[in-house]
Amino acid sequence: MLLHGALLHEPPGALGRPVRSAADTPQPVHMVLAAPPQPTATPATTTTPAADKPLATTEPPARPAPAPVPSPAAPAEPRPAVATSPAPAPTDAAARAVEPSAEAPAPPAAAPATVPPETPPVTPAPQPAPAAGTPPPVYPTEPPLNRTLDYRVVRGPASGLGQLRWEATPSAYTLSLQASVAGGPVLDWTSTGGFDSAGLAPQRMVERQREREVHAVNFQRDKQLISFSGPSRVEPLLRGAQDRLSWLIQLAAVVQAQRATLKEGDTLRFQVASPRGDVDEWVFTLMGIAPLEVAGMRWGALKLVREPQRPYDQRVEVWLAPVASYLPLALTLTTVPGGVPLELWLTGGLRIDL
């Protein structure tokens, strides 16, 4: 372009002269020194690579000359520092919290701080549940003296007579309960056994019909098992276990021994086995002292109730006489649901058999 300009400003007569005259030589030399390619090779090109360094990492072919123009926008590099670097930082910290690393002490310290407080409350919660399934406690006992109690027996509109006979020596006992309604027997039970540190220790209970033994339960104390004359299965024998008749005297013996400490709402628990094959835990709840009029006398009777645990189980209500070693003044047995209560009411005179 400079050459063209020089030629254009030449006088018109000079156009016909050869350009290579000696007088014109300095101009081309000067023009070569000031040629435009030199400024492109100046330090401006050396600064471009430095400014393009971050872009070159992502795009290797960033050599063209226009690249220096975006390089002024390169100062916008702080943008990744604000938007990108904080985002990976938590991710890396979370990853290091899982892997054992010396760089991440802080995240693990925060995580265990919340976990331990939640763990202890969860563990104790399930533990009360097994306590309900623990064996019944062993109570102190004071068995009553030998007695014979006569009862009036009532079932619905029918009535009859009954008798409870308790005979004991220091090493053995015999307990029997007989009841009849309208001339027909409804109960004929006998329990025999001895004593141990838990009170009465039954060995055998039999249930008779028309003076014939039909059902029996045996307490094999040497094997710690309960067996039956009918069902061929066995059940574990727990300390303080009773049969369907001996519980009546065991209950009186426990209340007599703890009469100073028992209060309304307390419960007494026993393992009770039936000659027909049932073994259950009977829980008696103390309902308090109730006035009761039997045998022409007014008594302050201690009432206890056992609720049924399943359909067609028995509800038991018993009123104990504090003045007669807590032997029963009255007893009601009701099969739930739909059963007609069988009631026994004392008819008079607690005879003492020595």
Short mmCIF file of C-alpha atoms in Angstrom, two decimals:
data_model
loop_
_atom_site.label_atom_id
_atom_site.label_comp_id
_atom_site.label_asym_id
_atom_site.label_seq_id
_atom_site.Cartn_x
_atom_site.Cartn_y
_atom_site.Cartn_z
CA MET A 1 0.00 0.00 0.00
CA LEU A 2 2.83 2.44 0.74
CA LEU A 3 4.40 1.67 -2.58
CA HIS A 4 1.15 2.39 -4.32
CA GLY A 5 0.80 5.64 -2.43
CA ALA A 6 4.30 6.72 -3.30
CA LEU A 7 3.74 6.00 -6.91
CA LEU A 8 0.48 7.89 -6.92
CA HIS A 9 2.15 11.01 -5.53
CA GLU A 10 4.98 10.92 -8.02
CA PRO A 11 5.01 13.70 -10.59
CA PRO A 12 3.35 12.68 -13.81
CA GLY A 13 6.57 12.71 -15.81
CA ALA A 14 8.18 10.20 -13.52
CA LEU A 15 5.74 7.41 -14.41
CA GLY A 16 7.64 6.62 -17.52
CA ARG A 17 10.96 6.23 -15.68
CA PRO A 18 12.18 2.90 -14.40
CA VAL A 19 11.48 2.47 -10.66
CA ARG A 20 14.90 1.03 -9.94
CA SER A 21 16.89 4.27 -10.12
CA ALA A 22 19.58 4.84 -7.52
CA ALA A 23 17.76 7.87 -6.13
CA ASP A 24 14.64 5.84 -5.28
CA THR A 25 16.32 2.88 -3.51
CA PRO A 26 16.28 4.32 0.10
CA GLN A 27 12.48 4.50 0.09
CA PRO A 28 11.88 0.79 -0.37
CA VAL A 29 14.52 0.03 2.30
CA HIS A 30 12.76 2.40 4.72
CA MET A 31 9.42 0.89 3.90
CA VAL A 32 10.66 -2.62 4.58
CA LEU A 33 11.82 -1.57 8.07
CA ALA A 34 8.46 -0.04 8.82
CA ALA A 35 6.50 -2.93 7.35
CA PRO A 36 3.29 -3.85 9.24
CA PRO A 37 4.20 -7.52 9.82
CA GLN A 38 6.82 -6.33 12.39
CA PRO A 39 4.24 -4.99 14.89
CA THR A 40 2.47 -8.38 14.82
CA ALA A 41 5.70 -10.08 15.88
CA THR A 42 6.23 -7.57 18.70
CA PRO A 43 5.71 -8.41 22.42
CA ALA A 44 1.96 -8.16 21.80
CA THR A 45 2.16 -11.74 20.53
CA THR A 46 4.12 -12.83 23.59
CA THR A 47 1.41 -11.54 25.94
CA THR A 48 -1.31 -13.42 24.06
CA PRO A 49 -0.21 -16.91 25.07
CA ALA A 50 -0.11 -15.86 28.73
CA ALA A 51 -3.64 -14.48 28.56
CA ASP A 52 -4.86 -17.48 26.58
CA LYS A 53 -3.44 -20.05 29.04
CA PRO A 54 -6.82 -20.98 30.64
CA LEU A 55 -8.52 -21.26 27.27
CA ALA A 56 -5.65 -23.34 25.88
CA THR A 57 -6.36 -25.95 28.57
CA THR A 58 -9.84 -26.48 27.18
CA GLU A 59 -9.16 -25.72 23.50
CA PRO A 60 -5.63 -26.54 22.33
CA PRO A 61 -5.98 -24.92 18.82
CA ALA A 62 -6.31 -21.35 20.22
CA ARG A 63 -3.30 -19.93 18.31
CA PRO A 64 -5.00 -17.67 15.68
CA ALA A 65 -4.43 -13.93 15.89
CA PRO A 66 -8.08 -13.14 16.82
CA ALA A 67 -7.52 -15.02 20.09
CA PRO A 68 -5.96 -11.95 21.77
CA VAL A 69 -9.30 -10.18 21.39
CA PRO A 70 -11.24 -12.56 23.75
CA SER A 71 -8.26 -12.44 26.09
CA PRO A 72 -9.47 -9.14 27.56
CA ALA A 73 -12.62 -11.06 28.51
CA ALA A 74 -10.37 -13.55 30.28
CA PRO A 75 -10.39 -11.36 33.36
CA ALA A 76 -13.92 -12.76 33.74
CA GLU A 77 -12.10 -15.87 35.07
CA PRO A 78 -13.31 -14.95 38.56
CA ARG A 79 -16.73 -16.20 37.37
CA PRO A 80 -15.71 -19.88 37.75
CA ALA A 81 -14.19 -19.01 41.12
CA VAL A 82 -17.56 -17.82 42.42
CA ALA A 83 -20.00 -20.19 40.74
CA THR A 84 -18.04 -23.38 40.19
CA SER A 85 -15.61 -23.74 43.06
CA PRO A 86 -18.11 -23.55 45.97
CA ALA A 87 -20.29 -26.21 44.35
CA PRO A 88 -17.61 -28.92 44.15
CA ALA A 89 -16.32 -28.05 47.61
CA PRO A 90 -19.29 -29.55 49.51
CA THR A 91 -19.31 -32.55 47.18
CA ASP A 92 -15.66 -33.28 47.88
CA ALA A 93 -16.20 -32.83 51.60
CA ALA A 94 -19.12 -35.25 51.56
CA ALA A 95 -17.04 -37.76 49.64
CA ARG A 96 -14.18 -37.39 52.09
CA ALA A 97 -16.58 -37.85 55.02
CA VAL A 98 -17.25 -41.37 53.76
CA GLU A 99 -13.67 -42.23 52.94
CA PRO A 100 -11.10 -42.08 55.79
CA SER A 101 -9.09 -38.99 54.88
CA ALA A 102 -7.03 -36.49 56.77
CA GLU A 103 -8.67 -33.61 54.86
CA ALA A 104 -12.18 -34.16 56.22
CA PRO A 105 -12.22 -34.14 60.01
CA ALA A 106 -15.08 -31.62 60.21
CA PRO A 107 -17.88 -33.52 58.39
CA PRO A 108 -17.46 -36.78 60.38
CA ALA A 109 -17.50 -34.82 63.62
CA ALA A 110 -20.86 -33.30 62.71
CA ALA A 111 -22.46 -36.59 61.63
CA PRO A 112 -21.80 -38.65 64.82
CA ALA A 113 -23.00 -35.71 66.89
CA THR A 114 -26.58 -36.31 65.69
CA VAL A 115 -26.57 -40.13 65.50
CA PRO A 116 -25.69 -41.13 69.11
CA PRO A 117 -28.52 -39.14 70.74
CA GLU A 118 -31.03 -41.04 68.58
CA THR A 119 -29.58 -44.50 69.21
CA PRO A 120 -30.03 -44.77 73.03
CA PRO A 121 -33.75 -43.90 73.07
CA VAL A 122 -34.46 -46.58 70.43
CA THR A 123 -32.73 -49.41 72.32
CA PRO A 124 -34.42 -49.11 75.71
CA ALA A 125 -37.87 -48.80 74.13
CA PRO A 126 -38.19 -52.53 73.16
CA GLN A 127 -36.88 -53.72 76.58
CA PRO A 128 -40.04 -53.19 78.73
CA ALA A 129 -41.93 -55.57 76.44
CA PRO A 130 -40.03 -58.73 77.51
CA ALA A 131 -40.64 -57.75 81.17
CA ALA A 132 -44.34 -58.59 80.66
CA GLY A 133 -43.38 -62.14 79.69
CA THR A 134 -41.19 -62.77 82.73
CA PRO A 135 -42.20 -65.65 85.05
CA PRO A 136 -44.55 -64.78 87.91
CA PRO A 137 -42.77 -63.64 91.06
CA VAL A 138 -42.30 -65.87 94.09
CA TYR A 139 -44.31 -64.48 97.02
CA PRO A 140 -43.95 -65.08 100.75
CA THR A 141 -46.84 -67.24 102.02
CA GLU A 142 -48.67 -68.08 105.25
CA PRO A 143 -50.99 -71.05 104.57
CA PRO A 144 -54.23 -71.06 106.59
CA LEU A 145 -55.15 -73.54 109.29
CA ASN A 146 -57.20 -76.62 108.41
CA ARG A 147 -60.80 -75.62 107.69
CA THR A 148 -64.03 -76.84 106.18
CA LEU A 149 -66.27 -74.27 104.50
CA ASP A 150 -69.87 -74.90 103.46
CA TYR A 151 -71.44 -72.99 100.59
CA ARG A 152 -74.70 -72.39 98.86
CA VAL A 153 -74.17 -73.01 95.14
CA VAL A 154 -76.14 -71.05 92.53
CA ARG A 155 -76.19 -71.41 88.75
CA GLY A 156 -78.88 -69.36 87.07
CA PRO A 157 -82.25 -70.26 88.62
CA ALA A 158 -80.93 -73.52 90.11
CA SER A 159 -79.19 -73.87 93.46
CA GLY A 160 -77.50 -76.53 95.57
CA LEU A 161 -74.77 -77.14 98.11
CA GLY A 162 -70.98 -77.17 98.10
CA GLN A 163 -68.05 -77.76 100.39
CA LEU A 164 -64.37 -76.75 100.41
CA ARG A 165 -62.16 -78.89 102.63
CA TRP A 166 -58.55 -77.93 103.39
CA GLU A 167 -56.32 -80.36 105.32
CA ALA A 168 -52.56 -79.86 105.70
CA THR A 169 -49.57 -81.19 107.61
CA PRO A 170 -46.10 -79.59 107.61
CA SER A 171 -45.14 -81.66 104.56
CA ALA A 172 -48.33 -82.39 102.60
CA TYR A 173 -51.84 -81.18 101.90
CA THR A 174 -55.16 -82.37 100.49
CA LEU A 175 -57.69 -79.90 99.10
CA SER A 176 -61.12 -80.80 97.73
CA LEU A 177 -64.08 -78.85 96.34
CA GLN A 178 -67.45 -80.45 95.66
CA ALA A 179 -70.56 -78.68 94.43
CA SER A 180 -73.93 -79.78 93.10
CA VAL A 181 -76.88 -77.92 91.62
CA ALA A 182 -80.44 -79.28 91.56
CA GLY A 183 -79.15 -82.63 92.80
CA GLY A 184 -76.55 -83.01 90.05
CA PRO A 185 -72.76 -82.62 90.62
CA VAL A 186 -71.11 -79.71 88.84
CA LEU A 187 -67.69 -79.74 90.55
CA ASP A 188 -65.68 -82.62 91.97
CA TRP A 189 -62.03 -81.51 92.18
CA THR A 190 -59.17 -82.77 94.34
CA SER A 191 -55.62 -81.37 94.61
CA THR A 192 -52.77 -83.04 96.48
CA GLY A 193 -49.18 -81.99 97.03
CA GLY A 194 -46.75 -80.48 99.50
CA PHE A 195 -44.94 -77.19 100.20
CA ASP A 196 -41.78 -75.48 99.07
CA SER A 197 -40.24 -72.00 99.33
CA ALA A 198 -42.93 -70.64 96.94
CA GLY A 199 -45.86 -71.92 99.04
CA LEU A 200 -48.18 -74.70 97.87
CA ALA A 201 -46.45 -77.19 95.56
CA PRO A 202 -49.18 -79.29 93.86
CA GLN A 203 -48.29 -82.75 92.60
CA ARG A 204 -51.60 -83.83 91.06
CA MET A 205 -55.09 -82.49 90.51
CA VAL A 206 -57.95 -84.67 89.30
CA GLU A 207 -61.39 -83.81 87.99
CA ARG A 208 -64.08 -86.45 88.53
CA GLN A 209 -67.53 -87.01 87.10
CA ARG A 210 -69.87 -89.40 88.91
CA GLU A 211 -67.00 -90.45 91.15
CA ARG A 212 -64.86 -91.41 88.16
CA GLU A 213 -61.59 -89.69 87.33
CA VAL A 214 -61.80 -88.14 83.88
CA HIS A 215 -59.04 -85.51 83.71
CA ALA A 216 -55.78 -85.00 85.59
CA VAL A 217 -52.77 -82.68 85.59
CA ASN A 218 -49.40 -83.78 87.02
CA PHE A 219 -46.56 -81.57 88.25
CA GLN A 220 -43.30 -83.43 87.58
CA ARG A 221 -41.08 -81.33 89.82
CA ASP A 222 -38.00 -83.49 89.28
CA LYS A 223 -38.21 -82.71 85.53
CA GLN A 224 -39.73 -79.22 85.91
CA LEU A 225 -42.61 -80.21 83.61
CA ILE A 226 -46.41 -80.19 83.67
CA SER A 227 -48.13 -83.14 81.97
CA PHE A 228 -51.75 -84.18 81.45
CA SER A 229 -53.72 -87.41 81.46
CA GLY A 230 -55.43 -86.48 78.18
CA PRO A 231 -53.17 -84.34 75.94
CA SER A 232 -49.77 -85.91 75.32
CA ARG A 233 -47.89 -82.60 75.39
CA VAL A 234 -45.93 -81.11 78.31
CA GLU A 235 -45.43 -77.55 79.55
CA PRO A 236 -42.59 -76.00 81.55
CA LEU A 237 -43.20 -75.90 85.29
CA LEU A 238 -42.48 -72.50 86.89
CA ARG A 239 -41.87 -71.82 90.57
CA GLY A 240 -45.11 -71.14 92.43
CA ALA A 241 -47.22 -72.94 89.77
CA GLN A 242 -50.73 -73.95 90.88
CA ASP A 243 -53.62 -76.04 89.59
CA ARG A 244 -57.24 -74.98 89.04
CA LEU A 245 -58.05 -75.59 92.70
CA SER A 246 -54.87 -75.00 94.71
CA TRP A 247 -54.67 -71.35 93.56
CA LEU A 248 -57.53 -70.63 95.96
CA ILE A 249 -55.44 -71.53 99.03
CA GLN A 250 -52.21 -70.11 97.54
CA LEU A 251 -53.97 -66.76 97.01
CA ALA A 252 -55.13 -66.74 100.64
CA ALA A 253 -51.59 -67.64 101.84
CA VAL A 254 -49.98 -64.81 99.79
CA VAL A 255 -52.51 -62.18 100.93
CA GLN A 256 -52.16 -63.30 104.55
CA ALA A 257 -48.36 -62.89 104.35
CA GLN A 258 -48.53 -59.47 102.65
CA ARG A 259 -51.64 -58.01 104.23
CA ALA A 260 -49.69 -55.06 105.66
CA THR A 261 -48.32 -53.91 102.29
CA LEU A 262 -51.03 -54.78 99.74
CA LYS A 263 -53.15 -51.90 98.43
CA GLU A 264 -55.94 -51.36 95.94
CA GLY A 265 -54.80 -51.85 92.34
CA ASP A 266 -51.98 -54.27 93.19
CA THR A 267 -51.75 -57.46 91.15
CA LEU A 268 -50.76 -61.03 92.04
CA ARG A 269 -49.62 -63.42 89.29
CA PHE A 270 -49.62 -67.23 89.23
CA GLN A 271 -49.02 -69.96 86.66
CA VAL A 272 -52.21 -72.06 86.71
CA ALA A 273 -52.63 -75.46 85.00
CA SER A 274 -55.96 -77.12 84.25
CA PRO A 275 -56.62 -80.91 84.07
CA ARG A 276 -58.06 -80.26 80.59
CA GLY A 277 -54.68 -79.12 79.22
CA ASP A 278 -54.63 -75.33 79.70
CA VAL A 279 -51.62 -73.59 81.25
CA ASP A 280 -52.03 -69.84 81.67
CA GLU A 281 -50.84 -66.97 83.80
CA TRP A 282 -53.61 -65.81 86.06
CA VAL A 283 -53.40 -62.18 87.14
CA PHE A 284 -55.52 -61.13 90.12
CA THR A 285 -56.19 -57.42 90.64
CA LEU A 286 -56.94 -56.19 94.15
CA MET A 287 -60.21 -54.22 93.99
CA GLY A 288 -60.21 -53.16 97.66
CA ILE A 289 -62.36 -53.95 100.71
CA ALA A 290 -66.03 -54.48 99.89
CA PRO A 291 -68.89 -55.03 102.35
CA LEU A 292 -70.41 -58.47 101.90
CA GLU A 293 -73.39 -59.99 103.68
CA VAL A 294 -73.26 -63.78 103.85
CA ALA A 295 -74.35 -66.37 106.39
CA GLY A 296 -76.45 -63.77 108.15
CA MET A 297 -73.39 -61.61 108.90
CA ARG A 298 -71.87 -58.49 107.40
CA TRP A 299 -68.21 -58.89 106.44
CA GLY A 300 -65.47 -56.59 105.26
CA ALA A 301 -64.27 -58.76 102.37
CA LEU A 302 -61.19 -58.28 100.23
CA LYS A 303 -62.26 -58.57 96.57
CA LEU A 304 -59.90 -59.75 93.78
CA VAL A 305 -60.76 -60.24 90.11
CA ARG A 306 -59.10 -62.27 87.37
CA GLU A 307 -60.12 -61.28 83.82
CA PRO A 308 -60.23 -63.82 80.95
CA GLN A 309 -57.35 -63.78 78.47
CA ARG A 310 -59.11 -65.28 75.44
CA PRO A 311 -62.61 -66.27 74.29
CA TYR A 312 -64.27 -68.93 76.46
CA ASP A 313 -61.81 -68.34 79.26
CA GLN A 314 -63.01 -67.83 82.84
CA ARG A 315 -63.61 -64.61 84.72
CA VAL A 316 -62.97 -65.22 88.43
CA GLU A 317 -64.26 -63.07 91.30
CA VAL A 318 -63.31 -63.98 94.85
CA TRP A 319 -64.06 -62.33 98.20
CA LEU A 320 -61.58 -63.22 100.96
CA ALA A 321 -62.29 -63.08 104.72
CA PRO A 322 -59.59 -61.23 106.72
CA VAL A 323 -60.98 -62.73 109.94
CA ALA A 324 -60.52 -66.30 108.62
CA SER A 325 -56.96 -66.26 107.19
CA TYR A 326 -58.34 -64.84 103.92
CA LEU A 327 -60.24 -68.00 102.97
CA PRO A 328 -63.05 -67.40 100.45
CA LEU A 329 -66.37 -66.05 101.67
CA ALA A 330 -67.70 -66.13 98.10
CA LEU A 331 -66.51 -67.26 94.68
CA THR A 332 -67.92 -66.68 91.18
CA LEU A 333 -66.70 -68.49 88.02
CA THR A 334 -68.03 -67.23 84.66
CA THR A 335 -67.05 -68.47 81.20
CA VAL A 336 -66.79 -65.48 78.84
CA PRO A 337 -68.65 -64.96 76.62
CA GLY A 338 -72.10 -66.37 77.26
CA GLY A 339 -71.47 -68.57 80.28
CA VAL A 340 -73.87 -68.73 83.22
CA PRO A 341 -71.99 -67.80 86.43
CA LEU A 342 -71.38 -70.53 88.99
CA GLU A 343 -71.61 -68.88 92.43
CA LEU A 344 -70.54 -70.18 95.84
CA TRP A 345 -71.70 -68.26 98.95
CA LEU A 346 -70.64 -69.14 102.48
CA THR A 347 -73.62 -70.49 104.48
CA GLY A 348 -72.29 -70.06 107.99
CA GLY A 349 -69.87 -71.05 110.73
CA LEU A 350 -66.24 -71.36 109.65
CA ARG A 351 -65.46 -74.66 111.35
CA ILE A 352 -61.86 -75.23 112.41
CA ASP A 353 -60.60 -78.79 111.93
CA LEU A 354 -57.57 -79.48 114.15
#
